[in-house]
């Protein structure tokens, strides 16, 4: 709403504009025109108006209306009040004078004036004042879909999309054939990120106005956003889905619980810690890179990559060669895990890579991953 100072300044500007109009319409003599020019200067000085500032004069202007038109409306309303023997002789404010049959012609004319004022504010991107102007029009005449549709558009531009949805729906309730109402509704839903509702609104609007290029483009944009949103939802937690698939025992997944409970593998782990093999394994650059990648991405190393990694295989062979002379006790410990691997019995890493149970789990893991990747597009 305007402050009292803004209202006074707009009234002063309206007087100046009327004096200009009187001169332009040749309503007074040349001498009179010179006097009015002096009067204009006095008014602008008194109200501290800069008539050379285009931005200020445009902001304060009543155009496309003028003071004489406003005065005509006032006089017509005053005459109507006097003819009906009204005891209230005060100035008529912006409240509607609706009758049982609906708004009067005078109210409709004033509402249209407010609508035009709102449209002017929209062209200036002054959406707050545009909303106020459309609201005044609705207060006078509440049965016109265009007023609600225009206010819905202004609400959307102002970022109040929920109010825009309500106004657009009200406009369509008043006039279901008002195609722009669907356009306003689609824009409001789009602003809220409700792309399906936006697409539905644009589709309904195009049923009434098939050639509307704006709604056609808006419909394609809403469909594109909807498709992108669906893809994003499906791919929202791939790491979580992979973890769930690999943790279960069914469906060809990798059974981590069975791995941790396998006594043969646990014996190998204990043996590696006892003979320094674990320290050697963790100091290997390839293993360090795999561990760093797991910390950064949360992705477990590929078993196939581990088995085909030349550095890991060289380390396994080196450990196997260096431990070849001490196969007695270690071989006994490993015999329960791999009874046929006497050459690798003293090397925990070699036994790990040759363990049938672990290799069977690795194959299930890789088959499960290959089978699960086909569902994502």
mmCIF file of C-alpha atoms in Angstrom:
data_model
loop_
_atom_site.group_PDB
_atom_site.id
_atom_site.type_symbol
_atom_site.label_atom_id
_atom_site.label_comp_id
_atom_site.label_asym_id
_atom_site.label_seq_id
_atom_site.Cartn_x
_atom_site.Cartn_y
_atom_site.Cartn_z
ATOM 1 C CA UNK A 1 0.000 0.000 0.000
ATOM 2 C CA UNK A 2 1.096 3.576 -0.647
ATOM 3 C CA UNK A 3 2.231 5.878 2.130
ATOM 4 C CA UNK A 4 0.424 9.200 2.692
ATOM 5 C CA UNK A 5 3.422 11.032 1.194
ATOM 6 C CA UNK A 6 3.298 8.874 -1.955
ATOM 7 C CA UNK A 7 -0.434 9.509 -2.290
ATOM 8 C CA UNK A 8 0.077 13.282 -2.017
ATOM 9 C CA UNK A 9 2.851 13.206 -4.597
ATOM 10 C CA UNK A 10 0.722 11.169 -7.014
ATOM 11 C CA UNK A 11 -2.137 13.634 -6.606
ATOM 12 C CA UNK A 12 0.225 16.551 -7.272
ATOM 13 C CA UNK A 13 1.531 14.773 -10.383
ATOM 14 C CA UNK A 14 -2.068 14.137 -11.502
ATOM 15 C CA UNK A 15 -2.773 17.879 -11.276
ATOM 16 C CA UNK A 16 0.351 18.690 -13.303
ATOM 17 C CA UNK A 17 -0.610 16.102 -15.935
ATOM 18 C CA UNK A 18 -4.125 17.562 -16.150
ATOM 19 C CA UNK A 19 -2.704 21.071 -16.675
ATOM 20 C CA UNK A 20 -0.546 19.674 -19.500
ATOM 21 C CA UNK A 21 -3.628 18.011 -20.994
ATOM 22 C CA UNK A 22 -5.620 21.243 -20.808
ATOM 23 C CA UNK A 23 -2.895 23.054 -22.747
ATOM 24 C CA UNK A 24 -2.557 20.222 -25.282
ATOM 25 C CA UNK A 25 -6.335 20.143 -25.862
ATOM 26 C CA UNK A 26 -6.385 23.944 -26.330
ATOM 27 C CA UNK A 27 -8.849 24.370 -23.495
ATOM 28 C CA UNK A 28 -7.265 27.708 -22.521
ATOM 29 C CA UNK A 29 -5.661 30.690 -24.217
ATOM 30 C CA UNK A 30 -1.975 31.244 -24.871
ATOM 31 C CA UNK A 31 -1.755 33.620 -21.924
ATOM 32 C CA UNK A 32 -3.493 31.054 -19.776
ATOM 33 C CA UNK A 33 -1.000 28.409 -20.900
ATOM 34 C CA UNK A 34 1.887 30.556 -19.672
ATOM 35 C CA UNK A 35 0.160 30.957 -16.328
ATOM 36 C CA UNK A 36 -0.326 27.198 -16.050
ATOM 37 C CA UNK A 37 3.352 26.657 -16.757
ATOM 38 C CA UNK A 38 4.145 28.838 -13.763
ATOM 39 C CA UNK A 39 1.552 26.940 -11.721
ATOM 40 C CA UNK A 40 3.180 23.631 -12.654
ATOM 41 C CA UNK A 41 6.558 24.895 -11.487
ATOM 42 C CA UNK A 42 5.075 26.074 -8.201
ATOM 43 C CA UNK A 43 3.382 22.709 -7.576
ATOM 44 C CA UNK A 44 6.535 20.728 -8.376
ATOM 45 C CA UNK A 45 8.604 22.952 -6.055
ATOM 46 C CA UNK A 46 6.057 22.723 -3.234
ATOM 47 C CA UNK A 47 5.900 18.905 -3.391
ATOM 48 C CA UNK A 48 9.608 18.517 -4.263
ATOM 49 C CA UNK A 49 8.912 16.785 -7.578
ATOM 50 C CA UNK A 50 11.604 16.544 -10.244
ATOM 51 C CA UNK A 51 9.710 16.819 -13.519
ATOM 52 C CA UNK A 52 12.908 16.163 -15.483
ATOM 53 C CA UNK A 53 13.406 12.777 -13.808
ATOM 54 C CA UNK A 54 11.672 10.335 -16.167
ATOM 55 C CA UNK A 55 11.775 7.478 -13.658
ATOM 56 C CA UNK A 56 10.089 9.564 -10.944
ATOM 57 C CA UNK A 57 7.424 11.018 -13.190
ATOM 58 C CA UNK A 58 6.635 7.570 -14.596
ATOM 59 C CA UNK A 59 6.317 6.082 -11.107
ATOM 60 C CA UNK A 60 3.935 8.847 -9.968
ATOM 61 C CA UNK A 61 1.895 9.097 -13.174
ATOM 62 C CA UNK A 62 -1.769 8.037 -13.336
ATOM 63 C CA UNK A 63 -1.592 7.280 -17.037
ATOM 64 C CA UNK A 64 -3.435 5.900 -18.917
ATOM 65 C CA UNK A 65 -5.955 7.665 -16.668
ATOM 66 C CA UNK A 66 -6.229 11.360 -15.928
ATOM 67 C CA UNK A 67 -7.561 13.551 -13.160
ATOM 68 C CA UNK A 68 -10.585 14.685 -15.173
ATOM 69 C CA UNK A 69 -11.700 11.063 -15.684
ATOM 70 C CA UNK A 70 -11.371 10.361 -11.984
ATOM 71 C CA UNK A 71 -13.401 13.493 -11.293
ATOM 72 C CA UNK A 72 -16.113 12.363 -13.726
ATOM 73 C CA UNK A 73 -16.402 9.052 -11.882
ATOM 74 C CA UNK A 74 -16.695 10.868 -8.594
ATOM 75 C CA UNK A 75 -19.406 13.227 -9.875
ATOM 76 C CA UNK A 76 -21.434 10.364 -11.359
ATOM 77 C CA UNK A 77 -21.253 8.461 -8.091
ATOM 78 C CA UNK A 78 -22.190 11.533 -6.099
ATOM 79 C CA UNK A 79 -25.217 12.130 -8.302
ATOM 80 C CA UNK A 80 -26.315 8.537 -7.812
ATOM 81 C CA UNK A 81 -26.063 8.865 -4.043
ATOM 82 C CA UNK A 82 -28.042 12.101 -4.040
ATOM 83 C CA UNK A 83 -30.789 10.650 -6.231
ATOM 84 C CA UNK A 84 -31.250 7.724 -3.829
ATOM 85 C CA UNK A 85 -31.673 10.138 -0.862
ATOM 86 C CA UNK A 86 -28.586 8.745 0.838
ATOM 87 C CA UNK A 87 -27.793 10.398 4.155
ATOM 88 C CA UNK A 88 -24.102 9.654 3.746
ATOM 89 C CA UNK A 89 -22.663 12.504 1.698
ATOM 90 C CA UNK A 90 -19.019 11.535 2.308
ATOM 91 C CA UNK A 91 -16.633 10.887 -0.539
ATOM 92 C CA UNK A 92 -17.000 7.463 -2.087
ATOM 93 C CA UNK A 93 -14.058 5.184 -1.298
ATOM 94 C CA UNK A 94 -12.969 1.990 -3.047
ATOM 95 C CA UNK A 95 -15.614 -0.232 -1.458
ATOM 96 C CA UNK A 96 -17.996 -1.789 -3.988
ATOM 97 C CA UNK A 97 -21.584 -0.611 -4.292
ATOM 98 C CA UNK A 98 -22.919 -4.007 -5.311
ATOM 99 C CA UNK A 99 -26.641 -4.516 -5.514
ATOM 100 C CA UNK A 100 -28.645 -7.696 -5.375
ATOM 101 C CA UNK A 101 -28.209 -8.051 -9.122
ATOM 102 C CA UNK A 102 -24.411 -7.796 -8.908
ATOM 103 C CA UNK A 103 -21.817 -5.028 -9.284
ATOM 104 C CA UNK A 104 -23.015 -1.805 -10.802
ATOM 105 C CA UNK A 105 -21.788 -0.476 -14.112
ATOM 106 C CA UNK A 106 -19.875 2.145 -12.202
ATOM 107 C CA UNK A 107 -18.106 -0.499 -10.125
ATOM 108 C CA UNK A 108 -17.187 -2.444 -13.245
ATOM 109 C CA UNK A 109 -15.745 0.658 -14.854
ATOM 110 C CA UNK A 110 -13.660 1.410 -11.794
ATOM 111 C CA UNK A 111 -12.542 -2.243 -11.571
ATOM 112 C CA UNK A 112 -11.407 -2.135 -15.190
ATOM 113 C CA UNK A 113 -9.439 0.989 -14.368
ATOM 114 C CA UNK A 114 -7.664 -0.835 -11.546
ATOM 115 C CA UNK A 115 -6.997 -3.767 -13.871
ATOM 116 C CA UNK A 116 -5.394 -1.431 -16.424
ATOM 117 C CA UNK A 117 -3.321 0.096 -13.633
ATOM 118 C CA UNK A 118 -2.177 -3.386 -12.600
ATOM 119 C CA UNK A 119 -1.234 -4.204 -16.191
ATOM 120 C CA UNK A 120 0.845 -1.038 -16.304
ATOM 121 C CA UNK A 121 2.675 -2.059 -13.132
ATOM 122 C CA UNK A 122 3.375 -5.492 -14.637
ATOM 123 C CA UNK A 123 5.030 -3.933 -17.688
ATOM 124 C CA UNK A 124 7.242 -2.030 -15.230
ATOM 125 C CA UNK A 125 7.953 -5.305 -13.363
ATOM 126 C CA UNK A 126 6.440 -3.734 -10.251
ATOM 127 C CA UNK A 127 4.593 -6.890 -9.256
ATOM 128 C CA UNK A 128 3.755 -5.863 -5.687
ATOM 129 C CA UNK A 129 1.793 -2.793 -6.793
ATOM 130 C CA UNK A 130 0.289 -4.826 -9.638
ATOM 131 C CA UNK A 131 -1.068 -7.314 -7.087
ATOM 132 C CA UNK A 132 -2.537 -4.428 -5.055
ATOM 133 C CA UNK A 133 -4.237 -2.966 -8.142
ATOM 134 C CA UNK A 134 -5.743 -6.305 -9.192
ATOM 135 C CA UNK A 135 -6.927 -6.843 -5.618
ATOM 136 C CA UNK A 136 -8.809 -3.534 -5.724
ATOM 137 C CA UNK A 137 -10.445 -4.628 -8.956
ATOM 138 C CA UNK A 138 -11.497 -7.923 -7.343
ATOM 139 C CA UNK A 139 -12.844 -6.090 -4.284
ATOM 140 C CA UNK A 140 -15.150 -4.145 -6.619
ATOM 141 C CA UNK A 141 -16.033 -6.973 -8.998
ATOM 142 C CA UNK A 142 -15.382 -10.535 -7.837
ATOM 143 C CA UNK A 143 -17.051 -12.389 -10.708
ATOM 144 C CA UNK A 144 -14.499 -11.701 -13.459
ATOM 145 C CA UNK A 145 -12.000 -14.470 -14.229
ATOM 146 C CA UNK A 146 -9.486 -12.129 -15.873
ATOM 147 C CA UNK A 147 -8.862 -10.235 -12.634
ATOM 148 C CA UNK A 148 -7.952 -13.443 -10.804
ATOM 149 C CA UNK A 149 -5.912 -14.696 -13.771
ATOM 150 C CA UNK A 150 -3.892 -11.485 -13.947
ATOM 151 C CA UNK A 151 -3.280 -11.495 -10.211
ATOM 152 C CA UNK A 152 -2.183 -15.142 -10.413
ATOM 153 C CA UNK A 153 0.428 -14.183 -13.021
ATOM 154 C CA UNK A 154 1.644 -11.321 -10.830
ATOM 155 C CA UNK A 155 1.828 -13.636 -7.795
ATOM 156 C CA UNK A 156 3.960 -16.101 -9.802
ATOM 157 C CA UNK A 157 6.345 -13.354 -10.870
ATOM 158 C CA UNK A 158 6.509 -12.166 -7.249
ATOM 159 C CA UNK A 159 7.379 -15.711 -6.081
ATOM 160 C CA UNK A 160 4.125 -16.424 -4.200
ATOM 161 C CA UNK A 161 3.252 -19.521 -6.184
ATOM 162 C CA UNK A 162 0.745 -21.000 -3.711
ATOM 163 C CA UNK A 163 -1.394 -17.854 -3.949
ATOM 164 C CA UNK A 164 -1.023 -18.000 -7.731
ATOM 165 C CA UNK A 165 -2.438 -21.548 -7.733
ATOM 166 C CA UNK A 166 -5.441 -20.427 -5.659
ATOM 167 C CA UNK A 167 -6.171 -17.453 -7.942
ATOM 168 C CA UNK A 168 -5.813 -19.514 -11.118
ATOM 169 C CA UNK A 169 -8.242 -22.112 -9.773
ATOM 170 C CA UNK A 170 -10.698 -19.373 -8.801
ATOM 171 C CA UNK A 171 -10.484 -17.910 -12.311
ATOM 172 C CA UNK A 172 -11.271 -21.313 -13.829
ATOM 173 C CA UNK A 173 -14.141 -21.838 -11.406
ATOM 174 C CA UNK A 174 -15.658 -18.568 -12.609
ATOM 175 C CA UNK A 175 -15.012 -19.330 -16.290
ATOM 176 C CA UNK A 176 -13.927 -22.894 -17.215
ATOM 177 C CA UNK A 177 -13.398 -21.763 -20.822
ATOM 178 C CA UNK A 178 -10.782 -19.191 -19.792
ATOM 179 C CA UNK A 179 -7.725 -20.812 -21.403
ATOM 180 C CA UNK A 180 -5.275 -18.366 -19.841
ATOM 181 C CA UNK A 181 -6.414 -19.616 -16.457
ATOM 182 C CA UNK A 182 -4.808 -22.986 -17.268
ATOM 183 C CA UNK A 183 -1.657 -21.209 -18.414
ATOM 184 C CA UNK A 184 -1.515 -19.316 -15.106
ATOM 185 C CA UNK A 185 -2.154 -22.535 -13.192
ATOM 186 C CA UNK A 186 0.607 -24.353 -15.086
ATOM 187 C CA UNK A 187 3.079 -21.549 -14.381
ATOM 188 C CA UNK A 188 2.259 -21.599 -10.672
ATOM 189 C CA UNK A 189 2.672 -25.386 -10.383
ATOM 190 C CA UNK A 190 5.928 -25.163 -12.362
ATOM 191 C CA UNK A 191 7.234 -22.571 -9.911
ATOM 192 C CA UNK A 192 6.474 -24.993 -7.052
ATOM 193 C CA UNK A 193 8.346 -27.807 -8.810
ATOM 194 C CA UNK A 194 5.068 -29.695 -9.358
ATOM 195 C CA UNK A 195 5.849 -30.595 -12.949
ATOM 196 C CA UNK A 196 3.131 -33.239 -13.408
ATOM 197 C CA UNK A 197 0.420 -30.821 -12.280
ATOM 198 C CA UNK A 198 1.956 -28.137 -14.505
ATOM 199 C CA UNK A 199 1.896 -30.462 -17.529
ATOM 200 C CA UNK A 200 -1.729 -31.412 -16.813
ATOM 201 C CA UNK A 201 -2.738 -27.733 -16.611
ATOM 202 C CA UNK A 202 -1.012 -26.872 -19.891
ATOM 203 C CA UNK A 203 -2.630 -29.889 -21.565
ATOM 204 C CA UNK A 204 -6.089 -28.746 -20.436
ATOM 205 C CA UNK A 205 -5.358 -25.227 -21.667
ATOM 206 C CA UNK A 206 -4.227 -26.474 -25.075
ATOM 207 C CA UNK A 207 -7.483 -28.387 -25.397
ATOM 208 C CA UNK A 208 -9.172 -24.963 -25.419
ATOM 209 C CA UNK A 209 -6.448 -23.123 -27.376
ATOM 210 C CA UNK A 210 -4.485 -25.684 -29.457
ATOM 211 C CA UNK A 211 -2.437 -23.084 -31.299
ATOM 212 C CA UNK A 212 -1.106 -21.293 -28.230
ATOM 213 C CA UNK A 213 2.668 -21.388 -28.767
ATOM 214 C CA UNK A 214 3.464 -20.232 -25.241
ATOM 215 C CA UNK A 215 1.541 -23.097 -23.671
ATOM 216 C CA UNK A 216 3.016 -25.592 -26.161
ATOM 217 C CA UNK A 217 6.545 -24.559 -25.201
ATOM 218 C CA UNK A 218 5.644 -24.533 -21.511
ATOM 219 C CA UNK A 219 4.166 -28.042 -21.776
ATOM 220 C CA UNK A 220 7.381 -29.374 -23.349
ATOM 221 C CA UNK A 221 9.424 -27.717 -20.607
ATOM 222 C CA UNK A 222 7.241 -29.264 -17.880
ATOM 223 C CA UNK A 223 7.487 -32.721 -19.498
ATOM 224 C CA UNK A 224 11.267 -32.378 -19.733
ATOM 225 C CA UNK A 225 11.526 -31.416 -16.065
ATOM 226 C CA UNK A 226 9.218 -34.285 -15.105
ATOM 227 C CA UNK A 227 11.320 -36.817 -17.027
ATOM 228 C CA UNK A 228 14.560 -35.500 -15.527
ATOM 229 C CA UNK A 229 13.038 -35.641 -12.053
ATOM 230 C CA UNK A 230 11.961 -39.275 -12.561
ATOM 231 C CA UNK A 231 15.433 -40.296 -13.713
ATOM 232 C CA UNK A 232 16.974 -38.479 -10.763
ATOM 233 C CA UNK A 233 14.663 -40.270 -8.319
ATOM 234 C CA UNK A 234 15.560 -43.682 -9.773
ATOM 235 C CA UNK A 235 19.266 -42.943 -9.527
ATOM 236 C CA UNK A 236 19.085 -41.172 -6.159
ATOM 237 C CA UNK A 237 20.885 -43.863 -4.118
ATOM 238 C CA UNK A 238 22.739 -46.301 -6.398
ATOM 239 C CA UNK A 239 25.393 -46.944 -3.759
ATOM 240 C CA UNK A 240 22.723 -47.891 -1.229
ATOM 241 C CA UNK A 241 21.026 -50.213 -3.711
ATOM 242 C CA UNK A 242 24.339 -51.889 -4.536
ATOM 243 C CA UNK A 243 25.091 -52.336 -0.847
ATOM 244 C CA UNK A 244 21.717 -53.942 -0.234
ATOM 245 C CA UNK A 245 22.187 -56.313 -3.164
ATOM 246 C CA UNK A 246 25.680 -57.348 -2.134
ATOM 247 C CA UNK A 247 24.817 -57.875 1.529
ATOM 248 C CA UNK A 248 22.041 -60.402 0.997
ATOM 249 C CA UNK A 249 22.469 -64.144 0.568
ATOM 250 C CA UNK A 250 19.788 -64.581 -2.117
ATOM 251 C CA UNK A 251 19.500 -63.606 -5.765
ATOM 252 C CA UNK A 252 23.155 -64.363 -6.660
ATOM 253 C CA UNK A 253 24.465 -61.582 -4.379
ATOM 254 C CA UNK A 254 27.760 -61.597 -2.522
ATOM 255 C CA UNK A 255 27.207 -63.090 0.955
ATOM 256 C CA UNK A 256 29.446 -60.964 3.198
ATOM 257 C CA UNK A 257 28.158 -62.675 6.359
ATOM 258 C CA UNK A 258 29.260 -66.080 5.081
ATOM 259 C CA UNK A 259 32.680 -64.668 4.201
ATOM 260 C CA UNK A 260 33.213 -63.276 7.712
ATOM 261 C CA UNK A 261 32.028 -66.525 9.329
ATOM 262 C CA UNK A 262 34.187 -68.820 7.174
ATOM 263 C CA UNK A 263 36.721 -70.413 9.615
ATOM 264 C CA UNK A 264 39.234 -71.139 6.850
ATOM 265 C CA UNK A 265 39.372 -67.490 5.819
ATOM 266 C CA UNK A 266 39.598 -66.355 9.423
ATOM 267 C CA UNK A 267 42.549 -68.738 9.954
ATOM 268 C CA UNK A 268 44.274 -67.212 6.924
ATOM 269 C CA UNK A 269 43.700 -63.718 8.261
ATOM 270 C CA UNK A 270 45.222 -64.676 11.615
ATOM 271 C CA UNK A 271 48.192 -66.268 9.862
ATOM 272 C CA UNK A 272 48.788 -63.127 7.801
ATOM 273 C CA UNK A 273 48.810 -60.973 10.931
ATOM 274 C CA UNK A 274 51.212 -63.382 12.636
ATOM 275 C CA UNK A 275 53.843 -63.581 9.869
ATOM 276 C CA UNK A 276 53.772 -59.889 8.767
ATOM 277 C CA UNK A 277 51.846 -60.580 5.573
ATOM 278 C CA UNK A 278 49.060 -58.188 6.523
ATOM 279 C CA UNK A 279 51.536 -55.339 7.060
ATOM 280 C CA UNK A 280 53.091 -56.072 3.658
ATOM 281 C CA UNK A 281 49.659 -56.214 2.065
ATOM 282 C CA UNK A 282 48.526 -52.861 3.494
ATOM 283 C CA UNK A 283 51.757 -51.127 2.445
ATOM 284 C CA UNK A 284 51.269 -52.199 -1.176
ATOM 285 C CA UNK A 285 50.456 -49.130 -3.387
ATOM 286 C CA UNK A 286 47.580 -50.909 -5.163
ATOM 287 C CA UNK A 287 45.944 -51.843 -1.873
ATOM 288 C CA UNK A 288 46.434 -48.287 -0.597
ATOM 289 C CA UNK A 289 44.767 -46.882 -3.704
ATOM 290 C CA UNK A 290 41.827 -49.285 -3.305
ATOM 291 C CA UNK A 291 41.433 -48.290 0.357
ATOM 292 C CA UNK A 292 41.594 -44.574 -0.500
ATOM 293 C CA UNK A 293 38.993 -45.022 -3.241
ATOM 294 C CA UNK A 294 36.693 -46.825 -0.783
ATOM 295 C CA UNK A 295 37.030 -43.985 1.763
ATOM 296 C CA UNK A 296 36.305 -41.335 -0.876
ATOM 297 C CA UNK A 297 33.501 -43.023 -2.834
ATOM 298 C CA UNK A 298 32.139 -45.763 -0.593
ATOM 299 C CA UNK A 299 32.523 -48.254 -3.482
ATOM 300 C CA UNK A 300 34.028 -51.654 -2.696
ATOM 301 C CA UNK A 301 36.935 -52.769 -4.943
ATOM 302 C CA UNK A 302 36.040 -54.983 -7.880
ATOM 303 C CA UNK A 303 37.042 -58.586 -7.187
ATOM 304 C CA UNK A 304 37.872 -59.044 -10.850
ATOM 305 C CA UNK A 305 40.242 -56.050 -10.734
ATOM 306 C CA UNK A 306 41.910 -57.447 -7.611
ATOM 307 C CA UNK A 307 42.456 -60.828 -9.245
ATOM 308 C CA UNK A 308 43.814 -59.246 -12.426
ATOM 309 C CA UNK A 309 46.008 -56.651 -10.673
ATOM 310 C CA UNK A 310 49.645 -57.541 -11.595
ATOM 311 C CA UNK A 311 51.062 -55.861 -8.470
ATOM 312 C CA UNK A 312 48.875 -57.939 -6.167
ATOM 313 C CA UNK A 313 49.629 -61.147 -8.064
ATOM 314 C CA UNK A 314 53.390 -60.397 -8.000
ATOM 315 C CA UNK A 315 53.164 -59.811 -4.280
ATOM 316 C CA UNK A 316 51.332 -63.106 -3.855
ATOM 317 C CA UNK A 317 53.985 -64.955 -5.859
ATOM 318 C CA UNK A 318 56.828 -63.216 -3.971
ATOM 319 C CA UNK A 319 55.284 -64.045 -0.642
ATOM 320 C CA UNK A 320 54.787 -67.599 -1.801
ATOM 321 C CA UNK A 321 58.418 -67.894 -2.917
ATOM 322 C CA UNK A 322 59.875 -66.335 0.206
ATOM 323 C CA UNK A 323 57.829 -68.595 2.469
ATOM 324 C CA UNK A 324 58.438 -71.829 0.545
ATOM 325 C CA UNK A 325 60.881 -73.189 3.109
ATOM 326 C CA UNK A 326 58.477 -72.920 6.032
ATOM 327 C CA UNK A 327 55.505 -74.868 4.830
ATOM 328 C CA UNK A 328 55.288 -77.196 7.777
ATOM 329 C CA UNK A 329 53.260 -75.439 10.457
ATOM 330 C CA UNK A 330 51.602 -73.000 8.066
ATOM 331 C CA UNK A 331 50.608 -75.803 5.736
ATOM 332 C CA UNK A 332 48.976 -77.598 8.635
ATOM 333 C CA UNK A 333 47.033 -74.478 9.539
ATOM 334 C CA UNK A 334 45.898 -73.937 5.959
ATOM 335 C CA UNK A 335 45.014 -77.533 5.204
ATOM 336 C CA UNK A 336 41.516 -77.108 6.565
ATOM 337 C CA UNK A 337 40.982 -74.214 4.151
ATOM 338 C CA UNK A 338 42.514 -75.659 1.004
ATOM 339 C CA UNK A 339 43.612 -79.262 1.233
ATOM 340 C CA UNK A 340 45.051 -79.407 -2.304
ATOM 341 C CA UNK A 341 47.173 -76.208 -2.286
ATOM 342 C CA UNK A 342 50.424 -77.443 -0.683
ATOM 343 C CA UNK A 343 52.581 -75.006 -2.734
ATOM 344 C CA UNK A 344 50.698 -72.004 -1.415
ATOM 345 C CA UNK A 345 49.945 -73.378 2.030
ATOM 346 C CA UNK A 346 52.537 -71.218 3.769
ATOM 347 C CA UNK A 347 51.456 -68.030 1.996
ATOM 348 C CA UNK A 348 48.188 -66.583 3.371
ATOM 349 C CA UNK A 349 47.627 -64.262 0.415
ATOM 350 C CA UNK A 350 48.202 -67.046 -2.110
ATOM 351 C CA UNK A 351 45.870 -69.302 -0.136
ATOM 352 C CA UNK A 352 43.323 -66.500 -0.052
ATOM 353 C CA UNK A 353 43.435 -66.035 -3.842
ATOM 354 C CA UNK A 354 43.207 -69.833 -4.407
ATOM 355 C CA UNK A 355 40.512 -70.572 -1.838
ATOM 356 C CA UNK A 356 37.505 -72.213 -3.654
ATOM 357 C CA UNK A 357 34.956 -70.783 -1.214
ATOM 358 C CA UNK A 358 36.196 -67.242 -1.724
ATOM 359 C CA UNK A 359 36.391 -67.650 -5.507
ATOM 360 C CA UNK A 360 32.852 -69.021 -5.579
ATOM 361 C CA UNK A 361 31.675 -65.964 -3.631
ATOM 362 C CA UNK A 362 33.572 -63.702 -6.027
ATOM 363 C CA UNK A 363 31.866 -65.286 -9.036
ATOM 364 C CA UNK A 364 28.454 -64.887 -7.376
ATOM 365 C CA UNK A 365 29.267 -61.259 -6.593
ATOM 366 C CA UNK A 366 30.306 -60.464 -10.170
ATOM 367 C CA UNK A 367 27.327 -62.341 -11.652
ATOM 368 C CA UNK A 368 24.983 -60.518 -9.267
ATOM 369 C CA UNK A 369 26.414 -57.127 -10.272
ATOM 370 C CA UNK A 370 26.201 -57.904 -13.967
ATOM 371 C CA UNK A 371 22.617 -59.073 -13.619
ATOM 372 C CA UNK A 372 21.531 -56.051 -11.547
ATOM 373 C CA UNK A 373 22.815 -53.367 -13.902
ATOM 374 C CA UNK A 374 20.259 -54.009 -16.616
ATOM 375 C CA UNK A 375 17.354 -52.381 -14.741
ATOM 376 C CA UNK A 376 18.785 -48.856 -14.829
ATOM 377 C CA UNK A 377 18.389 -46.776 -17.932
#
